[in-house]
Amino acid sequence: SALWPGAVFGLLTALIFAIWPLALAQGTRPTDLFRASTWSGGNQWPSPIYIVALIIAVSALIAMAILLSGNRFVAIVFISATAVSFVMLRLVAIAIQWLARMAPAVRWPELRMAIANIYRPGSLTPSVTLSLGLGLSLLVALAAIESNLRYQIAGNLPQQAPDFFFVDIQNGEIDEFREKLDALAPEGKTIAVPMLRGRIIELKGIAAENYKAEAGGEWVLRGDRGITYAERI
């Protein structure tokens, strides 16, 4: 069933995002909560057991994503690109904080406080940079996928392609069907092509069930298919 991989993925993802905050919460003393202005718990590291648990959870998530993928190479490239994106966005956040720290002092108190909040301890600059960067990367990826799909569709279509096609029109129904089409679209051109149902039983001298097809092409050799023919091509 396809439900259990999704459930495991969801549990691992929730566990990965929960381990670090829970570890920091356990290591926080109640008295530190009353000294929020001086507490720097956000910069502390949790105990080693939580780090090991986090590494195991991340490794399990990556292993499942690769092993259950239909194309493991694409999965590896995607995971590697995600990791590189995280590192690069973190470096960008560090560069932004360094530039804000090195910026000359300004006269306006509001602007000075805003710049100081960029590099102060516990600043949200890394989180905001990561969120904006990943969001922008997602939009770029979606735009690239859309353009590639449009290119594939436009590039594979012949110059003269039918606007509509109909199947399962019986021989005794073809004349009546043509009359209805002529009434609806008098300027249209109707071309009838014979078709029958069949299946491939042998390919290159090898039985279809024993033929090792390339990935993504096995469906052609499984089950019945619609087959057409013509006197000339």
Steps between C-alpha positions, in 0.01 A plus 500: 500500500611856430367624833768364729795674323310829524429441869865416570617805306265721701609355835870531417457859382310594818763325712788680328346843560403415858823349635705819516237726666410226751867448584550872561182515706617214721834671559340832594475576869178664618694791647644578156153580373488803729824635354398507136697816433830332586422135427674360192353152503430517127874476437551197721546148370285213631648193662676247272217247522262745329754575228544128434122455485475791257770353275327161501162653413645708216694200366186284508301767315768534231534121464124458458481782246773336289393134535131564432562735209426385146818674384769484768739725309243781494431445871872522585541816290194658666622419853851624421364823351282553808799456732711738292215753504481487879876558530504783245202676660666471838812663357285774349345564844846520656608747230191716560565507874867589442406784267247631752761485778757682286254765382572855626279638775200698386334798667142371510438280805234290326729412211792439736292256707376325186856446378609380844216245506644339188818380675403493867515164689191294431424696184251351253719591204610138431141371514360779284781461245443125485123538459526767229776313318319166497175670397672675210672173401162324496349768275796477262475119495127514422560751220776280355278189516215683328724628221652153449155340481387759246816439296452122510136525394567755225811318377342155478178604328505477120431807291160363406328341797128432552306728731286210626504126468232244578536129568273196510288611204358181349478437125122524509517836677762679291259649242264641763799631694636679191161663441492637855855634466418665168197666658699628798814606307433528126850643440670212680672200345431153629751218453404146603774258595434131574594379846493171686599375841804277535807431703867446427590136559856501369774759450833428329438130528438521878164442667348825624480385862874413494623808314705742713365836396655831599367682804169665418430284194374183667137608469508452122552126542235457769132467407304592189572806291319692231668426165444687173624432151512669161573401142776759479679739735 
